[in-house]
Amino acid sequence: MGELGPADTNGILSLPWIRPERTSAGLGWDRIYLSKQREQPYRAEFGPARTHQLILHLAGPVTVRRGVGSPGERSRRIPAGGLFLQPSHQELSVELGGELDTLHVYLPDSAVQEAAGSDAPVRLADELGSVDPLLEQLVLALDGVVREWEPGARAYADQLGALVAAQLARQHRSGRSVPAAPRSVEALTDRQFAQVRELMDERLAEPLGLAELAATAGLSVSRFARRFKARTGLPPHRYLLRLRVDQAGLLLRTGTEPIAEIAVRCGFSHQEHLTRVLRAHLGTTPAALRRDG
């Protein structure tokens, strides 16, 4: 599957009066698609899509009906923070009763099944106005990545997408039972970690996605993310960022290369990006690091 886009959704984003404010189109995301927009009141029917659809209400309350005209019709007045979940491969009949700012997230069923890690297929529930603070924060974080996109954030976006899939599989499955007690997570082997670390060092200046790192270790994305954190104590994107910060600090303290060139060499988009990260992580600036040696 290539980059996800509006063609992979159920058609809501193709309505003529919906003009997205921002989307993940063009960022190369192949496991999740995000769109931020203002919706007008409407009533429509949509065919099945190959992606699961998650809508986060950013305002409200507003009345939404689903299954319009069917025996199972439901109506609910949904406040800000409420969620609308439409499983993949199901028809949708819906009515939106007022103007509404929303974030739409679409992800393929394969991502949910992979995150579930179960032999039996997981089916998601169709939800209307559910509340999940963790899922809400993950969606908002994804929107933040789109709003302030940096090529180096690709691994972070992949990680967020994997967490969205995992939370859907765990908390929003149809007929969900009480979760089993958590099991200890197996860590990457010495060989797997060495291979991943070598790739990170070689590609420090380039965008590096979670799927590519996982392939190096011979694991699925979800298993890799869990095992990498069990090995290092950090998610992959944070570990990679730490490597970039460490390398930039070393070059600043020991070399005379221009700061802007060091920034790009260490995987930052530009000098200002490096400055923001160093200030946030080390409480200092590139110039101060160079001056203090």
Short mmCIF file of C-alpha atoms in Angstrom, two decimals:
data_model
loop_
_atom_site.label_atom_id
_atom_site.label_comp_id
_atom_site.label_asym_id
_atom_site.label_seq_id
_atom_site.Cartn_x
_atom_site.Cartn_y
_atom_site.Cartn_z
CA MET A 1 0.00 0.00 0.00
CA GLY A 2 1.35 3.43 -0.96
CA GLU A 3 0.68 6.72 0.77
CA LEU A 4 -2.83 6.94 2.20
CA GLY A 5 -5.06 9.74 0.92
CA PRO A 6 -8.68 10.77 0.35
CA ALA A 7 -9.16 7.92 -2.16
CA ASP A 8 -8.74 5.48 0.74
CA THR A 9 -11.51 7.07 2.83
CA ASN A 10 -15.26 6.53 2.75
CA GLY A 11 -16.01 9.75 0.88
CA ILE A 12 -16.81 12.29 3.59
CA LEU A 13 -13.71 14.30 2.73
CA SER A 14 -14.80 14.39 -0.91
CA LEU A 15 -18.00 16.30 -0.16
CA PRO A 16 -17.88 19.56 -2.17
CA TRP A 17 -18.25 21.89 0.83
CA ILE A 18 -15.42 20.30 2.83
CA ARG A 19 -12.09 22.02 2.28
CA PRO A 20 -9.42 20.58 4.60
CA GLU A 21 -7.29 23.10 6.45
CA ARG A 22 -4.36 20.67 6.52
CA THR A 23 -3.73 16.98 5.78
CA SER A 24 -0.91 14.45 5.85
CA ALA A 25 -0.97 14.23 2.03
CA GLY A 26 2.51 14.41 0.54
CA LEU A 27 4.28 13.42 3.77
CA GLY A 28 4.70 9.78 2.73
CA TRP A 29 2.55 8.28 5.49
CA ASP A 30 1.54 4.81 4.32
CA ARG A 31 -0.16 3.53 7.48
CA ILE A 32 -2.32 6.49 8.50
CA TYR A 33 -3.98 9.58 6.99
CA LEU A 34 -5.04 12.71 8.88
CA SER A 35 -7.20 15.65 7.86
CA LYS A 36 -8.32 18.77 9.76
CA GLN A 37 -11.42 20.59 8.49
CA ARG A 38 -14.66 22.41 9.27
CA GLU A 39 -17.77 20.46 8.30
CA GLN A 40 -21.19 21.83 7.41
CA PRO A 41 -24.49 20.12 8.31
CA TYR A 42 -25.26 17.26 5.92
CA ARG A 43 -26.99 13.92 5.51
CA ALA A 44 -25.43 11.31 3.24
CA GLU A 45 -24.71 7.66 2.64
CA PHE A 46 -21.22 6.32 1.97
CA GLY A 47 -19.98 3.00 0.65
CA PRO A 48 -17.55 0.74 2.48
CA ALA A 49 -13.94 1.91 2.72
CA ARG A 50 -10.81 -0.17 3.15
CA THR A 51 -9.75 2.02 6.09
CA HIS A 52 -11.13 2.47 9.58
CA GLN A 53 -12.36 6.02 10.14
CA LEU A 54 -11.92 7.85 13.45
CA ILE A 55 -13.35 11.35 13.88
CA LEU A 56 -12.44 13.56 16.82
CA HIS A 57 -14.88 16.41 17.53
CA LEU A 58 -12.96 19.61 18.26
CA ALA A 59 -16.09 21.60 19.12
CA GLY A 60 -19.64 20.95 20.23
CA PRO A 61 -21.98 19.78 21.37
CA VAL A 62 -23.55 18.84 18.03
CA THR A 63 -26.16 16.21 17.20
CA VAL A 64 -25.06 13.29 15.04
CA ARG A 65 -27.22 10.43 13.77
CA ARG A 66 -25.87 7.24 12.27
CA GLY A 67 -27.74 4.41 10.58
CA VAL A 68 -30.26 7.01 9.39
CA GLY A 69 -33.53 5.39 8.34
CA SER A 70 -32.49 1.92 9.50
CA PRO A 71 -33.88 -0.12 12.43
CA GLY A 72 -30.60 0.47 14.25
CA GLU A 73 -30.65 4.27 13.91
CA ARG A 74 -28.89 6.07 16.77
CA SER A 75 -28.69 9.73 17.68
CA ARG A 76 -26.44 11.49 20.16
CA ARG A 77 -25.45 15.02 21.06
CA ILE A 78 -21.67 14.81 21.06
CA PRO A 79 -19.49 17.31 22.98
CA ALA A 80 -15.98 18.43 22.12
CA GLY A 81 -13.61 15.51 22.64
CA GLY A 82 -16.20 12.95 21.55
CA LEU A 83 -15.23 10.26 19.04
CA PHE A 84 -16.99 8.75 16.03
CA LEU A 85 -15.62 5.39 14.89
CA GLN A 86 -16.58 3.72 11.60
CA PRO A 87 -15.02 0.28 10.99
CA SER A 88 -13.63 -0.53 7.57
CA HIS A 89 -15.65 -2.41 4.92
CA GLN A 90 -19.01 -1.23 6.26
CA GLU A 91 -21.54 1.12 4.70
CA LEU A 92 -22.25 4.37 6.52
CA SER A 93 -25.40 6.46 6.70
CA VAL A 94 -24.91 9.60 8.79
CA GLU A 95 -26.42 13.01 9.53
CA LEU A 96 -24.47 15.92 11.02
CA GLY A 97 -26.77 18.41 12.71
CA GLY A 98 -24.53 21.49 12.81
CA GLU A 99 -21.22 23.06 11.84
CA LEU A 100 -18.28 21.25 13.35
CA ASP A 101 -14.48 21.36 13.44
CA THR A 102 -13.07 17.83 13.20
CA LEU A 103 -9.93 15.80 12.90
CA HIS A 104 -10.31 12.69 10.73
CA VAL A 105 -7.89 9.78 11.03
CA TYR A 106 -7.93 6.82 8.64
CA LEU A 107 -5.85 3.68 8.97
CA PRO A 108 -5.94 0.29 7.22
CA ASP A 109 -7.29 -2.77 8.96
CA SER A 110 -3.89 -4.43 8.59
CA ALA A 111 -2.43 -1.89 11.03
CA VAL A 112 -5.07 -2.74 13.64
CA GLN A 113 -4.63 -6.50 13.20
CA GLU A 114 -0.86 -6.16 13.48
CA ALA A 115 -1.19 -4.07 16.64
CA ALA A 116 -3.60 -6.60 18.16
CA GLY A 117 -1.06 -9.41 17.75
CA SER A 118 -3.86 -11.99 17.94
CA ASP A 119 -4.42 -15.17 15.97
CA ALA A 120 -8.13 -14.32 15.69
CA PRO A 121 -9.11 -11.22 13.66
CA VAL A 122 -10.11 -8.18 15.71
CA ARG A 123 -13.30 -6.36 14.71
CA LEU A 124 -13.73 -2.74 15.72
CA ALA A 125 -17.02 -1.41 17.07
CA ASP A 126 -19.05 1.32 15.39
CA GLU A 127 -19.10 4.06 18.01
CA LEU A 128 -21.00 7.31 18.40
CA GLY A 129 -19.80 9.83 20.95
CA SER A 130 -17.40 7.59 22.83
CA VAL A 131 -14.66 9.15 24.97
CA ASP A 132 -11.05 7.99 25.11
CA PRO A 133 -8.62 10.58 26.53
CA LEU A 134 -5.54 8.66 25.37
CA LEU A 135 -6.83 8.27 21.82
CA GLU A 136 -7.80 11.95 21.78
CA GLN A 137 -4.28 13.00 22.76
CA LEU A 138 -2.71 10.71 20.16
CA VAL A 139 -4.88 12.22 17.40
CA LEU A 140 -4.05 15.75 18.57
CA ALA A 141 -0.36 14.85 18.60
CA LEU A 142 -0.60 13.57 15.01
CA ASP A 143 -2.23 16.84 14.00
CA GLY A 144 0.62 18.69 15.68
CA VAL A 145 3.11 16.73 13.58
CA VAL A 146 1.27 17.75 10.40
CA ARG A 147 0.95 21.37 11.52
CA GLU A 148 4.67 21.70 12.27
CA TRP A 149 6.08 19.10 9.90
CA GLU A 150 9.79 18.39 9.92
CA PRO A 151 11.22 15.53 7.82
CA GLY A 152 12.93 14.19 10.93
CA ALA A 153 9.53 13.64 12.55
CA ARG A 154 8.69 10.68 10.30
CA ALA A 155 9.62 8.08 12.91
CA TYR A 156 7.57 9.96 15.52
CA ALA A 157 4.54 10.01 13.21
CA ASP A 158 4.93 6.27 12.58
CA GLN A 159 5.08 5.66 16.31
CA LEU A 160 1.93 7.70 16.93
CA GLY A 161 0.13 5.79 14.19
CA ALA A 162 1.14 2.48 15.74
CA LEU A 163 -0.15 3.68 19.13
CA VAL A 164 -3.49 4.74 17.60
CA ALA A 165 -3.85 1.28 16.03
CA ALA A 166 -2.95 -0.42 19.31
CA GLN A 167 -5.44 1.65 21.32
CA LEU A 168 -8.21 0.92 18.83
CA ALA A 169 -7.44 -2.80 18.93
CA ARG A 170 -7.30 -2.86 22.72
CA GLN A 171 -10.14 -0.57 23.78
CA HIS A 172 -12.49 -0.27 20.80
CA ARG A 173 -12.99 -3.80 19.57
CA SER A 174 -16.50 -5.15 19.09
CA GLY A 175 -17.65 -7.05 22.17
CA ARG A 176 -14.49 -6.13 24.05
CA SER A 177 -13.82 -8.21 27.16
CA VAL A 178 -11.73 -7.30 30.18
CA PRO A 179 -8.09 -6.99 29.03
CA ALA A 180 -5.73 -9.71 30.16
CA ALA A 181 -2.98 -8.93 32.64
CA PRO A 182 0.01 -7.33 30.89
CA ARG A 183 2.90 -9.62 30.00
CA SER A 184 6.57 -8.76 30.13
CA VAL A 185 7.83 -7.55 26.76
CA GLU A 186 10.73 -9.30 25.04
CA ALA A 187 13.56 -6.93 24.15
CA LEU A 188 15.58 -6.71 20.94
CA THR A 189 18.46 -9.15 20.79
CA ASP A 190 22.05 -7.88 20.75
CA ARG A 191 22.24 -8.59 17.04
CA GLN A 192 18.94 -6.86 16.23
CA PHE A 193 19.86 -3.80 18.26
CA ALA A 194 23.30 -3.60 16.65
CA GLN A 195 21.74 -3.71 13.17
CA VAL A 196 19.21 -1.01 14.02
CA ARG A 197 21.82 1.19 15.69
CA GLU A 198 24.10 0.85 12.64
CA LEU A 199 21.25 1.98 10.36
CA MET A 200 20.49 4.95 12.63
CA ASP A 201 24.14 6.01 12.61
CA GLU A 202 24.39 5.67 8.82
CA ARG A 203 21.16 7.57 8.17
CA LEU A 204 21.44 10.19 10.88
CA ALA A 205 21.01 13.01 8.36
CA GLU A 206 18.00 11.47 6.61
CA PRO A 207 14.32 10.89 7.45
CA LEU A 208 14.05 7.37 8.85
CA GLY A 209 10.65 5.74 9.25
CA LEU A 210 9.60 3.17 11.82
CA ALA A 211 8.80 0.58 9.14
CA GLU A 212 12.36 0.70 7.79
CA LEU A 213 13.83 0.30 11.27
CA ALA A 214 11.50 -2.60 11.99
CA ALA A 215 12.45 -4.32 8.72
CA THR A 216 16.12 -4.12 9.69
CA ALA A 217 15.31 -6.07 12.85
CA GLY A 218 13.08 -8.50 10.94
CA LEU A 219 10.00 -7.56 12.98
CA SER A 220 6.58 -6.03 12.46
CA VAL A 221 6.27 -2.34 13.31
CA SER A 222 4.29 -2.93 16.51
CA ARG A 223 6.60 -5.68 17.81
CA PHE A 224 9.68 -3.66 16.95
CA ALA A 225 8.41 -0.58 18.80
CA ARG A 226 7.67 -2.61 21.94
CA ARG A 227 10.93 -4.55 21.88
CA PHE A 228 13.04 -1.48 21.11
CA LYS A 229 11.61 0.37 24.11
CA ALA A 230 12.14 -2.73 26.30
CA ARG A 231 15.79 -2.70 25.22
CA THR A 232 16.55 1.03 25.48
CA GLY A 233 13.84 2.48 27.71
CA LEU A 234 12.92 4.91 24.91
CA PRO A 235 10.61 4.82 21.87
CA PRO A 236 12.59 4.62 18.59
CA HIS A 237 11.92 8.23 17.58
CA ARG A 238 13.18 9.58 20.91
CA TYR A 239 16.27 7.39 20.82
CA LEU A 240 17.04 8.57 17.27
CA LEU A 241 16.56 12.19 18.33
CA ARG A 242 18.96 11.65 21.23
CA LEU A 243 21.59 10.30 18.81
CA ARG A 244 21.16 13.38 16.64
CA VAL A 245 21.45 15.70 19.62
CA ASP A 246 24.57 13.89 20.89
CA GLN A 247 26.25 14.03 17.47
CA ALA A 248 25.40 17.71 16.99
CA GLY A 249 26.80 18.51 20.43
CA LEU A 250 30.03 16.65 19.66
CA LEU A 251 30.52 18.47 16.35
CA LEU A 252 29.74 21.84 17.91
CA ARG A 253 32.21 21.34 20.75
CA THR A 254 35.08 19.90 18.71
CA GLY A 255 34.77 21.36 15.20
CA THR A 256 34.54 24.60 13.28
CA GLU A 257 31.92 23.61 10.70
CA PRO A 258 29.09 26.22 10.37
CA ILE A 259 26.16 25.58 12.69
CA ALA A 260 23.71 25.41 9.78
CA GLU A 261 25.75 22.65 8.14
CA ILE A 262 25.98 20.70 11.39
CA ALA A 263 22.21 20.93 11.76
CA VAL A 264 21.57 19.35 8.35
CA ARG A 265 24.34 16.79 8.83
CA CYS A 266 22.67 15.60 12.05
CA GLY A 267 19.15 15.28 10.63
CA PHE A 268 17.68 18.66 11.53
CA SER A 269 15.85 20.70 8.90
CA HIS A 270 17.77 23.92 9.53
CA GLN A 271 19.70 25.81 12.19
CA GLU A 272 16.56 27.11 13.93
CA HIS A 273 15.26 23.53 14.23
CA LEU A 274 18.51 22.44 15.89
CA THR A 275 18.36 25.45 18.22
CA ARG A 276 14.81 24.59 19.35
CA VAL A 277 15.72 20.98 20.06
CA LEU A 278 18.91 21.78 21.95
CA ARG A 279 17.11 24.36 24.06
CA ALA A 280 14.35 21.87 24.87
CA HIS A 281 16.65 18.91 25.60
CA LEU A 282 19.85 20.50 26.95
CA GLY A 283 18.71 23.95 28.03
CA THR A 284 21.29 25.61 25.80
CA THR A 285 21.91 26.76 22.22
CA PRO A 286 24.35 25.68 19.47
CA ALA A 287 26.32 28.90 19.86
CA ALA A 288 26.64 28.42 23.61
CA LEU A 289 27.77 24.81 23.20
CA ARG A 290 30.44 25.88 20.73
CA ARG A 291 31.59 28.75 22.93
CA ASP A 292 31.84 26.63 26.08
CA GLY A 293 33.66 23.84 24.24
#
